[in-house]
Coordinates of C-alpha atoms in Angstrom, one line a residue:
M21 CA -24.1 85.7 -37.5
F22 CA -22.1 82.4 -37.7
L23 CA -22.2 78.9 -36.3
L24 CA -19.6 77.7 -33.6
Y25 CA -17.9 74.4 -34.4
L26 CA -16.2 72.6 -31.4
Q27 CA -14.1 70.8 -33.9
N28 CA -12.6 74.2 -35.0
I29 CA -12.3 76.2 -31.8
S30 CA -13.2 74.9 -28.5
V31 CA -12.5 78.0 -26.3
Y32 CA -12.8 81.6 -27.0
N33 CA -11.0 84.2 -24.8
L34 CA -12.8 87.7 -25.2
T35 CA -11.5 91.0 -23.7
L36 CA -14.4 93.4 -22.8
Q37 CA -14.3 97.2 -22.1
V38 CA -16.8 99.3 -20.2
A39 CA -16.7 103.3 -20.5
D40 CA -18.9 106.1 -19.4
L41 CA -19.6 109.4 -21.2
S42 CA -19.6 111.8 -18.3
G43 CA -16.6 114.1 -17.6
E44 CA -13.4 112.7 -18.9
G45 CA -14.9 109.3 -20.0
L46 CA -13.5 106.8 -17.8
S47 CA -13.4 103.0 -18.9
T48 CA -12.5 99.6 -17.7
T49 CA -11.7 96.2 -19.3
A50 CA -12.3 92.5 -18.4
T51 CA -11.5 89.1 -19.9
A52 CA -14.3 86.6 -20.7
V53 CA -13.5 82.9 -21.5
I54 CA -16.1 81.0 -23.6
F55 CA -16.1 77.1 -23.6
I56 CA -17.8 75.5 -26.5
D57 CA -19.9 72.5 -25.4
D58 CA -20.2 69.5 -27.8
I59 CA -23.4 68.2 -29.3
N60 CA -23.9 65.2 -31.3
D61 CA -23.9 66.5 -34.6
N62 CA -21.6 64.0 -36.3
A63 CA -22.8 60.2 -36.8
P64 CA -20.2 57.5 -36.9
E65 CA -19.2 55.9 -40.0
F66 CA -16.9 52.8 -40.9
I67 CA -13.6 53.4 -42.4
A68 CA -14.2 50.8 -45.1
N69 CA -17.3 49.2 -46.5
E70 CA -16.0 45.7 -46.1
F71 CA -13.6 43.8 -43.6
T72 CA -11.9 40.4 -44.1
I73 CA -11.2 38.2 -40.9
E74 CA -9.7 34.5 -41.1
V75 CA -10.2 32.1 -38.3
S76 CA -9.4 28.3 -37.6
E77 CA -12.3 26.1 -36.8
D78 CA -11.1 25.2 -33.4
M79 CA -11.3 28.8 -31.9
V80 CA -14.2 28.9 -29.6
G81 CA -14.5 31.9 -27.2
A82 CA -11.5 33.8 -28.8
E83 CA -11.2 37.3 -30.2
I84 CA -10.8 36.8 -33.9
G85 CA -10.5 40.5 -35.3
H86 CA -11.6 44.1 -34.9
I87 CA -13.2 46.8 -37.1
S88 CA -12.9 50.6 -36.9
V89 CA -15.2 53.6 -37.3
V90 CA -14.7 57.5 -37.3
D91 CA -16.7 60.0 -35.1
K92 CA -15.9 63.6 -35.3
D93 CA -17.4 64.4 -31.9
Q94 CA -15.3 65.0 -28.9
P95 CA -13.4 61.7 -27.9
G96 CA -14.5 60.1 -24.6
T97 CA -17.9 61.7 -24.6
L98 CA -21.2 60.0 -24.9
N99 CA -21.6 61.8 -28.3
W100 CA -18.4 59.9 -29.5
L101 CA -19.0 56.4 -28.0
V102 CA -20.7 53.8 -30.4
D103 CA -22.3 50.5 -30.2
Y104 CA -22.0 47.7 -32.8
T105 CA -24.8 45.3 -33.9
I106 CA -24.7 42.2 -36.2
I107 CA -27.7 42.6 -38.1
D108 CA -27.4 39.8 -40.7
G109 CA -25.3 36.5 -41.2
N110 CA -25.5 35.5 -37.6
D111 CA -28.5 33.4 -37.3
S112 CA -26.9 30.5 -35.4
G113 CA -25.3 32.9 -32.9
L114 CA -21.7 31.9 -33.8
F115 CA -20.3 35.4 -33.4
S116 CA -20.6 38.4 -31.2
I117 CA -19.2 41.9 -31.2
K118 CA -18.2 44.4 -28.4
T119 CA -17.2 48.0 -28.4
E120 CA -13.6 48.8 -27.0
P121 CA -14.1 52.0 -24.8
D122 CA -10.7 53.5 -25.3
T123 CA -10.6 53.2 -29.1
N124 CA -14.1 52.8 -30.1
R125 CA -13.2 49.7 -32.2
G126 CA -15.5 46.8 -32.6
I127 CA -14.0 43.5 -31.4
L128 CA -15.3 40.3 -33.0
F129 CA -15.6 37.1 -30.9
V130 CA -16.5 33.4 -31.8
E131 CA -19.1 32.0 -29.5
K132 CA -19.7 28.5 -30.9
S133 CA -17.6 25.9 -32.5
L134 CA -17.1 26.5 -36.2
D135 CA -17.2 23.5 -38.7
Y136 CA -15.1 23.8 -41.7
E137 CA -16.6 20.8 -43.3
K138 CA -20.1 22.4 -43.2
V139 CA -19.6 26.2 -43.7
D140 CA -16.1 27.6 -44.7
K141 CA -17.2 31.3 -45.0
H142 CA -19.5 33.6 -43.0
I143 CA -20.7 37.0 -44.3
L144 CA -21.8 39.3 -41.5
T145 CA -23.5 42.7 -41.8
I146 CA -22.6 45.0 -38.8
E147 CA -24.3 48.4 -38.0
V148 CA -22.8 51.1 -35.9
K149 CA -24.7 54.0 -33.9
N150 CA -23.9 56.4 -31.3
R151 CA -25.0 55.9 -27.8
E152 CA -26.6 59.3 -27.7
A153 CA -29.2 60.3 -30.4
V154 CA -27.7 62.5 -33.3
S155 CA -29.0 66.0 -33.5
P156 CA -31.6 66.5 -36.1
G157 CA -29.6 68.8 -38.1
A158 CA -26.5 66.6 -38.3
P159 CA -25.6 65.4 -41.8
Q160 CA -26.3 61.9 -42.8
T161 CA -23.4 59.4 -43.3
L162 CA -23.1 56.9 -46.1
R163 CA -21.1 54.1 -44.0
S164 CA -23.2 53.4 -41.0
S165 CA -23.0 49.6 -41.8
A166 CA -20.2 47.4 -43.2
K167 CA -19.7 43.6 -44.3
V168 CA -17.4 41.4 -42.4
I169 CA -16.3 38.3 -44.3
V170 CA -15.2 35.4 -41.9
T171 CA -13.0 32.9 -43.6
V172 CA -12.7 29.4 -41.7
T173 CA -9.6 27.4 -42.1
D174 CA -9.6 23.6 -41.6
V175 CA -7.8 21.9 -38.8
N176 CA -7.4 18.2 -37.8
E177 CA -10.3 17.4 -35.4
A178 CA -10.4 14.4 -33.1
P179 CA -12.7 11.5 -34.0
R180 CA -15.8 11.1 -31.9
F181 CA -17.5 8.0 -30.5
V182 CA -21.1 8.2 -31.4
E183 CA -22.3 6.4 -28.2
D184 CA -20.3 7.2 -25.0
P185 CA -20.6 5.2 -22.7
R186 CA -21.7 2.1 -24.6
E187 CA -23.6 -0.2 -22.2
L188 CA -23.7 -4.0 -23.0
N189 CA -25.2 -7.1 -21.1
V190 CA -22.8 -10.0 -21.3
P191 CA -23.5 -13.4 -19.7
E192 CA -20.9 -14.8 -17.3
G193 CA -18.7 -17.6 -18.6
L194 CA -18.4 -16.1 -22.0
T195 CA -15.3 -18.0 -23.4
A196 CA -12.2 -16.6 -25.1
G197 CA -12.6 -15.8 -28.8
S198 CA -16.3 -14.8 -28.4
F199 CA -17.4 -11.7 -30.4
L200 CA -18.7 -8.9 -28.1
T201 CA -19.4 -5.6 -30.0
V202 CA -18.3 -3.1 -32.6
Y203 CA -17.2 0.2 -31.1
T204 CA -16.5 2.8 -33.8
V205 CA -16.1 6.5 -34.2
T206 CA -17.0 9.2 -36.7
D207 CA -14.3 11.6 -38.0
P208 CA -15.5 15.2 -38.5
D209 CA -12.7 15.7 -41.0
T210 CA -14.8 14.6 -43.9
K211 CA -12.8 16.6 -46.5
Q212 CA -9.6 14.6 -45.5
Q213 CA -8.8 11.0 -46.1
Q214 CA -7.9 9.7 -42.7
N215 CA -7.2 6.3 -41.2
I216 CA -8.5 5.4 -37.7
S217 CA -6.7 2.9 -35.5
Y218 CA -8.4 1.5 -32.3
G219 CA -6.8 0.3 -29.1
I220 CA -7.7 -0.3 -25.4
Q221 CA -6.7 2.2 -22.8
Y222 CA -8.0 0.6 -19.7
D223 CA -8.9 -3.1 -19.3
P224 CA -7.9 -4.2 -15.7
A225 CA -8.8 -7.8 -15.8
D226 CA -7.3 -8.0 -19.3
W227 CA -10.6 -9.5 -20.6
L228 CA -10.9 -7.7 -24.0
M229 CA -9.0 -7.5 -27.3
V230 CA -9.9 -5.1 -30.3
D231 CA -9.2 -5.2 -33.9
V232 CA -7.0 -2.1 -34.7
N233 CA -8.6 -1.5 -38.0
T234 CA -12.4 -2.3 -37.7
G235 CA -13.0 -1.7 -33.9
E236 CA -14.5 -5.2 -33.3
I237 CA -14.1 -6.2 -29.7
F238 CA -13.5 -10.0 -28.8
I239 CA -13.2 -11.8 -25.4
Q240 CA -9.7 -13.1 -24.7
Q241 CA -10.4 -14.5 -21.3
K242 CA -13.4 -16.2 -19.8
I243 CA -15.6 -13.5 -18.1
Q244 CA -16.0 -14.4 -14.4
R245 CA -18.9 -12.8 -12.4
G246 CA -17.0 -13.3 -9.2
S247 CA -14.1 -11.2 -10.4
P248 CA -12.7 -8.6 -8.0
F249 CA -12.5 -6.1 -10.9
L250 CA -16.4 -6.0 -11.1
L251 CA -18.3 -3.2 -9.2
K252 CA -21.9 -4.2 -8.6
H253 CA -21.5 -6.8 -11.4
R254 CA -20.4 -4.0 -13.7
Y255 CA -17.1 -3.8 -15.6
I256 CA -15.5 -0.7 -17.1
A257 CA -13.2 -0.6 -20.1
V258 CA -11.9 2.3 -22.0
I259 CA -11.4 2.1 -25.8
T260 CA -9.2 4.6 -27.8
A261 CA -9.5 5.7 -31.5
T262 CA -6.7 7.7 -33.2
D263 CA -6.6 9.3 -36.6
N264 CA -3.4 9.9 -38.7
G265 CA -3.9 13.6 -39.2
E266 CA -1.3 16.3 -38.4
P267 CA -1.2 16.6 -35.6
P268 CA -2.8 13.2 -34.7
H269 CA -5.8 13.2 -32.3
T270 CA -7.3 10.5 -30.0
A271 CA -10.7 9.9 -28.7
T272 CA -11.7 7.8 -25.8
G273 CA -15.0 5.8 -25.3
T274 CA -16.2 4.1 -22.2
L275 CA -17.5 0.6 -22.3
E276 CA -19.8 -0.6 -19.7
I277 CA -20.2 -4.4 -19.5
H278 CA -22.9 -5.6 -17.2
V279 CA -22.2 -9.3 -16.4
T280 CA -25.5 -11.2 -16.1
E281 CA -25.9 -14.3 -14.0
V282 CA -25.9 -17.7 -15.8
N283 CA -27.4 -20.7 -14.4
D284 CA -24.3 -22.9 -14.2
F285 CA -24.4 -24.5 -10.8
P286 CA -26.9 -27.0 -9.6
P287 CA -28.2 -27.0 -5.9
V288 CA -26.5 -29.1 -3.3
L289 CA -28.7 -31.0 -0.7
Y290 CA -27.9 -30.6 3.0
P291 CA -27.7 -32.6 5.3
Q292 CA -26.3 -35.9 4.0
H293 CA -27.4 -37.9 7.0
G294 CA -30.5 -37.7 9.2
F295 CA -32.0 -39.4 12.2
L296 CA -35.7 -40.2 13.0
C297 CA -37.1 -41.8 16.1
S298 CA -38.7 -45.4 15.7
Q299 CA -41.5 -44.2 18.0
W300 CA -43.4 -42.9 14.8
D301 CA -44.9 -39.4 14.9
K302 CA -46.3 -38.0 11.8
D303 CA -45.1 -34.6 12.7
D304 CA -41.5 -35.7 12.9
G305 CA -39.1 -35.4 10.0
V306 CA -35.6 -34.6 8.6
L307 CA -35.2 -30.8 7.6
L308 CA -33.7 -30.5 4.2
W309 CA -32.3 -27.4 2.5
A310 CA -30.1 -26.6 -0.4
L311 CA -27.4 -24.2 -1.4
D312 CA -26.8 -22.9 -4.9
G313 CA -23.7 -21.2 -6.3
D314 CA -25.8 -19.1 -8.4
L315 CA -27.7 -15.9 -7.7
E316 CA -31.1 -14.9 -8.3
P317 CA -33.1 -15.6 -10.5
H318 CA -31.2 -18.8 -11.0
A319 CA -31.2 -20.1 -7.4
E320 CA -34.2 -20.6 -5.1
P321 CA -37.0 -21.5 -4.8
F322 CA -35.8 -25.2 -4.7
H323 CA -37.8 -28.1 -5.5
F324 CA -37.1 -31.6 -3.6
E325 CA -38.5 -34.9 -4.8
I326 CA -37.7 -38.6 -4.2
V327 CA -36.6 -40.5 -7.2
P328 CA -37.8 -42.5 -8.8
D329 CA -41.4 -41.8 -8.0
D330 CA -42.5 -45.4 -8.4
S331 CA -39.9 -46.8 -5.9
E332 CA -40.6 -48.3 -2.6
Y333 CA -39.0 -45.3 -0.9
S334 CA -41.5 -42.8 -2.6
Q335 CA -44.4 -44.8 -1.1
N336 CA -43.0 -45.0 2.5
W337 CA -41.6 -41.4 2.6
T338 CA -42.8 -37.9 1.5
I339 CA -41.3 -34.4 1.3
S340 CA -43.3 -31.3 2.4
H341 CA -42.5 -27.9 1.2
L342 CA -41.7 -25.3 3.9
N343 CA -40.3 -22.3 2.1
D344 CA -38.2 -21.3 -0.9
T345 CA -35.0 -23.0 0.6
H346 CA -36.3 -25.7 3.0
S347 CA -38.3 -28.9 2.9
Q348 CA -39.0 -31.7 5.3
L349 CA -38.8 -35.4 4.8
R350 CA -41.3 -37.5 6.7
A351 CA -42.3 -41.2 7.0
R352 CA -45.7 -42.0 5.8
Q353 CA -46.0 -44.7 8.3
D354 CA -44.3 -46.6 11.0
V355 CA -40.7 -47.8 9.6
S356 CA -38.6 -50.3 11.2
E357 CA -35.4 -49.3 12.8
G358 CA -32.4 -49.3 10.5
T359 CA -30.6 -47.2 8.0
Y360 CA -32.4 -46.2 4.6
S361 CA -30.5 -44.5 1.6
L362 CA -32.9 -42.4 -0.2
Q363 CA -32.3 -40.7 -3.6
I364 CA -33.3 -37.0 -3.3
R365 CA -33.4 -34.8 -6.4
V366 CA -33.0 -30.9 -5.9
S367 CA -33.9 -28.5 -8.6
D368 CA -33.4 -24.8 -8.8
S369 CA -35.6 -22.1 -10.6
G370 CA -33.2 -21.0 -13.3
Q371 CA -33.3 -21.0 -16.9
P372 CA -32.6 -23.6 -18.0
R373 CA -33.4 -25.5 -14.7
L374 CA -30.5 -27.5 -13.2
S375 CA -31.0 -30.4 -10.9
Q376 CA -28.9 -32.9 -9.1
D377 CA -29.4 -36.3 -7.3
H378 CA -28.2 -36.8 -3.8
T379 CA -28.0 -39.8 -1.5
L380 CA -29.7 -39.1 1.9
N381 CA -28.9 -41.7 4.6
V382 CA -31.8 -41.7 7.0
T383 CA -31.4 -43.8 10.4
I384 CA -34.3 -45.0 12.2
C385 CA -33.4 -45.5 16.0
F386 CA -35.0 -45.8 19.3
C387 CA -34.8 -42.4 20.9
S388 CA -34.6 -41.5 24.7
V389 CA -37.0 -39.3 26.6
K390 CA -35.0 -36.2 25.3
G391 CA -35.5 -37.3 21.8
D392 CA -31.8 -38.4 21.3
C393 CA -30.9 -41.8 19.7
T394 CA -29.7 -44.4 22.3
P395 CA -26.2 -45.9 21.8
G396 CA -27.6 -48.8 20.1
A397 CA -28.0 -46.6 17.0
A398 CA -24.3 -46.9 16.6
A399 CA -24.6 -50.6 15.8
I400 CA -27.4 -49.8 13.3
L401 CA -25.2 -47.4 11.5
G402 CA -22.3 -49.8 11.0
T403 CA -19.7 -48.2 8.7
H404 CA -21.7 -45.0 8.6
V405 CA -20.8 -44.1 12.2
G406 CA -17.3 -42.7 13.0
L407 CA -15.5 -40.2 15.0
S408 CA -15.9 -36.7 13.9
F409 CA -12.9 -34.5 13.3
G410 CA -13.2 -32.6 16.3
A411 CA -13.4 -35.7 18.6
A412 CA -10.3 -37.2 16.8
M413 CA -8.4 -33.9 17.5
V414 CA -9.3 -34.0 21.1
I415 CA -8.0 -37.6 21.5
L416 CA -4.9 -37.0 19.6
T417 CA -4.0 -33.9 21.7
S418 CA -4.6 -35.9 25.0
V419 CA -2.3 -38.6 23.8
L420 CA 0.4 -36.1 22.9
L421 CA 0.1 -34.3 26.2
L422 CA 0.5 -37.5 28.1
L423 CA 3.7 -38.6 26.2
F424 CA 5.0 -35.1 26.8
L425 CA 4.4 -35.4 30.7
I426 CA 6.1 -38.9 30.7
L427 CA 9.2 -37.4 28.9
L428 CA 9.3 -34.5 31.2
V429 CA 9.5 -36.8 34.2
A430 CA 12.2 -38.9 32.6
V431 CA 14.3 -36.1 32.0
S432 CA 13.8 -34.6 35.5
D433 CA 14.7 -38.1 37.1
C434 CA 17.9 -38.2 35.0
L435 CA 19.2 -34.8 35.9
H436 CA 18.5 -35.6 39.6
R437 CA 20.6 -38.9 39.4
R438 CA 23.5 -37.0 37.8
L439 CA 23.7 -34.3 40.4
H440 CA 23.5 -36.9 43.3
H441 CA 26.5 -38.8 42.0
K442 CA 28.8 -35.7 41.5
G443 CA 31.4 -34.6 44.3
L444 CA 31.8 -31.3 45.9
L445 CA 33.5 -29.9 42.9
A446 CA 31.6 -31.6 40.3
A447 CA 28.3 -29.6 40.5
S448 CA 28.6 -28.5 37.0
E449 CA 30.1 -30.2 33.9
D450 CA 30.8 -26.7 32.6
D451 CA 32.9 -25.5 35.6
I452 CA 34.6 -22.5 34.5
R453 CA 37.9 -23.6 36.1
D454 CA 38.3 -26.2 33.2
N455 CA 38.9 -23.3 31.0
I456 CA 41.4 -21.3 33.1
L457 CA 44.8 -21.3 31.5
N458 CA 48.1 -20.2 32.9
Y459 CA 49.9 -17.8 30.5
N460 CA 53.5 -16.8 31.3
E461 CA 53.7 -14.5 28.4
Q462 CA 57.2 -13.0 28.1
G463 CA 56.4 -11.4 24.7
G464 CA 55.0 -12.1 21.4
G465 CA 55.0 -15.8 20.3
E466 CA 54.9 -17.5 23.7
E467 CA 53.2 -21.0 23.8
D468 CA 53.0 -21.6 27.6
Q469 CA 49.3 -22.6 27.8
D470 CA 49.2 -25.6 30.0
A471 CA 45.5 -25.6 31.3
Y472 CA 44.9 -26.1 35.1
N473 CA 44.2 -29.8 35.9
I474 CA 40.8 -29.7 37.8
D475 CA 40.8 -33.5 37.9
Q476 CA 43.4 -33.5 40.7
L477 CA 41.0 -31.7 43.0
R478 CA 38.0 -33.8 41.9
N479 CA 39.7 -37.1 42.3
P480 CA 42.5 -36.7 45.0
D481 CA 42.9 -40.6 45.4
E482 CA 44.3 -40.8 41.8
V483 CA 46.8 -38.1 42.0
L484 CA 50.3 -39.5 41.9
P485 CA 52.9 -38.3 44.3
S486 CA 54.3 -35.0 43.4
T487 CA 57.8 -35.2 41.8
P488 CA 60.6 -33.5 43.9
I489 CA 61.8 -30.2 42.5
R490 CA 64.9 -30.6 40.8
G491 CA 67.7 -28.0 40.9
K492 CA 67.9 -25.1 43.4
Q493 CA 65.0 -23.1 44.9
P494 CA 64.9 -19.4 44.1
I495 CA 67.1 -17.6 46.5
R496 CA 66.2 -14.3 48.2
R497 CA 69.3 -12.4 48.5
D498 CA 67.8 -10.2 51.3
A499 CA 66.2 -13.1 53.3
P500 CA 67.8 -14.1 56.7
F501 CA 69.1 -17.5 56.8
N502 CA 68.2 -18.3 60.2
Y503 CA 64.3 -18.4 59.6
G504 CA 62.8 -21.9 59.7
Q505 CA 61.2 -23.4 56.6
P506 CA 57.4 -23.4 56.6
H507 CA 55.5 -26.7 56.7
Y508 CA 53.4 -27.0 53.5
P509 CA 51.0 -29.9 53.1
K510 CA 52.7 -32.9 51.4
R511 CA 49.6 -34.3 49.4
P512 CA 46.0 -33.6 49.1
P513 CA 43.7 -35.4 51.5
A514 CA 42.1 -38.7 50.5
N515 CA 38.6 -37.5 51.4
P516 CA 37.2 -34.9 49.1
N517 CA 35.2 -33.2 52.1
D518 CA 38.6 -32.2 53.6
I519 CA 39.8 -30.3 50.6
K520 CA 38.8 -27.0 52.2
D521 CA 41.1 -27.7 55.2
F522 CA 43.9 -28.7 52.7
I523 CA 43.7 -25.4 50.8
N524 CA 43.5 -23.3 54.0
E525 CA 46.5 -24.9 55.4
G526 CA 48.5 -24.2 52.2
L527 CA 47.5 -20.6 52.4
D528 CA 48.5 -20.1 56.1
A529 CA 51.9 -21.7 55.3
A530 CA 52.4 -19.3 52.4
D531 CA 51.4 -16.3 54.5
N532 CA 53.9 -17.2 57.3
D533 CA 56.7 -18.1 54.9
P534 CA 59.7 -15.5 55.8
N535 CA 61.2 -16.5 52.4
A536 CA 58.2 -15.4 50.4
P537 CA 59.3 -12.5 48.2
P538 CA 57.4 -9.2 48.3
Y539 CA 55.8 -8.0 45.1
D540 CA 58.8 -6.0 43.6
T541 CA 61.6 -8.5 44.7
A542 CA 63.9 -9.7 41.9
L543 CA 64.3 -13.6 42.0
I544 CA 67.1 -15.7 40.6
Y545 CA 66.0 -18.9 38.8
D546 CA 68.6 -21.4 37.7
Y547 CA 66.1 -24.2 36.7
E548 CA 62.9 -23.7 34.8
G549 CA 61.9 -27.4 34.5
E550 CA 61.6 -29.8 31.9
G551 CA 60.1 -29.5 28.6
S552 CA 60.0 -25.7 28.5
L553 CA 60.0 -24.0 25.1
A554 CA 61.8 -20.9 26.4
E555 CA 65.6 -20.9 27.0
T556 CA 66.9 -20.7 30.6
L557 CA 67.0 -17.3 31.9
S558 CA 70.3 -15.8 32.9
S559 CA 71.0 -14.5 36.5
I560 CA 69.7 -11.1 37.2
T561 CA 72.1 -10.4 39.8
S562 CA 73.6 -7.0 40.1
R563 CA 77.3 -6.4 39.1
A564 CA 78.0 -4.6 42.3
S565 CA 78.2 -6.5 45.6
D566 CA 75.8 -6.2 48.5
S567 CA 78.2 -4.2 50.4
D568 CA 78.4 -1.5 47.7
Q569 CA 74.6 -1.0 47.7
D570 CA 73.1 1.9 49.7
Y571 CA 69.5 1.2 50.8
D572 CA 68.8 4.3 52.8
Y573 CA 66.8 5.7 50.0
L574 CA 64.2 3.2 50.5
S575 CA 63.0 5.1 53.7
D576 CA 61.9 7.9 51.5
W577 CA 59.7 5.8 49.3
G578 CA 56.7 6.0 51.9
P579 CA 54.9 3.3 54.0
R580 CA 54.3 0.9 51.0
F581 CA 58.1 0.3 51.1
K582 CA 58.6 0.3 55.0
K583 CA 59.2 -3.4 55.0
L584 CA 61.9 -3.2 52.5
A585 CA 63.5 -0.3 54.4
D586 CA 63.7 -2.3 57.5
M587 CA 65.1 -5.3 55.8
Y588 CA 67.8 -3.5 54.1
G589 CA 68.4 -0.5 56.3
D590 CA 71.4 -2.4 58.0
H591 CA 73.3 -2.9 54.6

């Protein structure tokens, strides 16, 4: 009898034979396959009694190393898988260990920040066990536990502000150069001699300045409570601290400055003038109130009093308190009509209390049934009465409007007169015909730009008799010589109203002129007038005589040339 070990042979293949003893003794064979099941008869053991791992102090949540064991049971089974446990050296919970299922190794992790300056070496005792219980007859192992020595290396750590954020209460109006606070850091690298330098990362109003070496913070501009950079009277600034390690690290700290109210504005009295009716009534009075540029608790309630106390006014007048901001000035007895100047002192409730004296002019006047002062009060006021700004603006606007209407009427009348004195063709001084020019451009450089003289039509009486045309008239070579000459008007009419008839008469004469050339007729010019900048043109007459010309082809040019064909058809 012997024991079966899975580690030696896991499968047995057996051949079986069965035979009988009757007759010839027949037999038969068969194959039997036997699989050996594993049992947990081998406890795991570490491959070494001690493991060493090195880790930097800034590694948190990272894998720092692994340890291995040996288990002779079948891999992948529950008899082979193990669990690791840290049984000593991990009181602070800095480390943890997990099993890697594929390799059965133990993976060691850092769970919390390590501090080289406090502890630079950690010694852990780790125990290993199978997930399934070991069989009672299994041999005991000597390496069911091992030591793991974790050595921590130093790295440059960023400095830390002890108080972040730092809250301060600063009174408004603090002047430049005033000391504010000291805002410093602690450097975790106590085993290194490092220097810390301070700076400002965020200071939107540019109120602060910091000493680079000491971290002392001063005011470089006056702190204003009404600054737009305040949020609910709170100012935020960010201070930096940088060490000189390798590599250098920077820490930031937030400075929250609460700007507190300071009593720096005395209250102002309103109104400066008041009216009371001479028909004395003990309940009538002038309503007084005050405004203060400060906020609570340095503003209302306000206190009103007449100064000095022993004056005549204080005996004839009294002030009654209504609420925190309003009081009423009343006469103690019947007061004669006139204007009285009272000195009123208004005080706030701040610390320290501020007060200011104001002059209140009170006019006692006879009032109408409605309670308004009659016009006679103006005489009483004297120099104290004047036009308000609104009334002055209304009067000034009315005067300007009246002047504008007068100017508009004058301009309209002037234009009407000018149009009345102009003639038929003088309706506009900017008649476009004043700018019509006759251009006889024969090519580049011509300077024939004599303007059309519109004055001859506007003032026909002043037109000089036209000068007879010198030289010969243009001769139509094709015109018959027996036609009579048309009668053109000799000179413009004397009356401008007849200018239309004058122009129509000239047009009719030109239309009936038999000597008028057609559009495409060549003319012969032998005189071009005096003062012409261009030389006299030569004759454009043809070299051949009229008898040599054949004009029958004109009939083939269509109806537009029918007149020419009729005139030259006989030649």
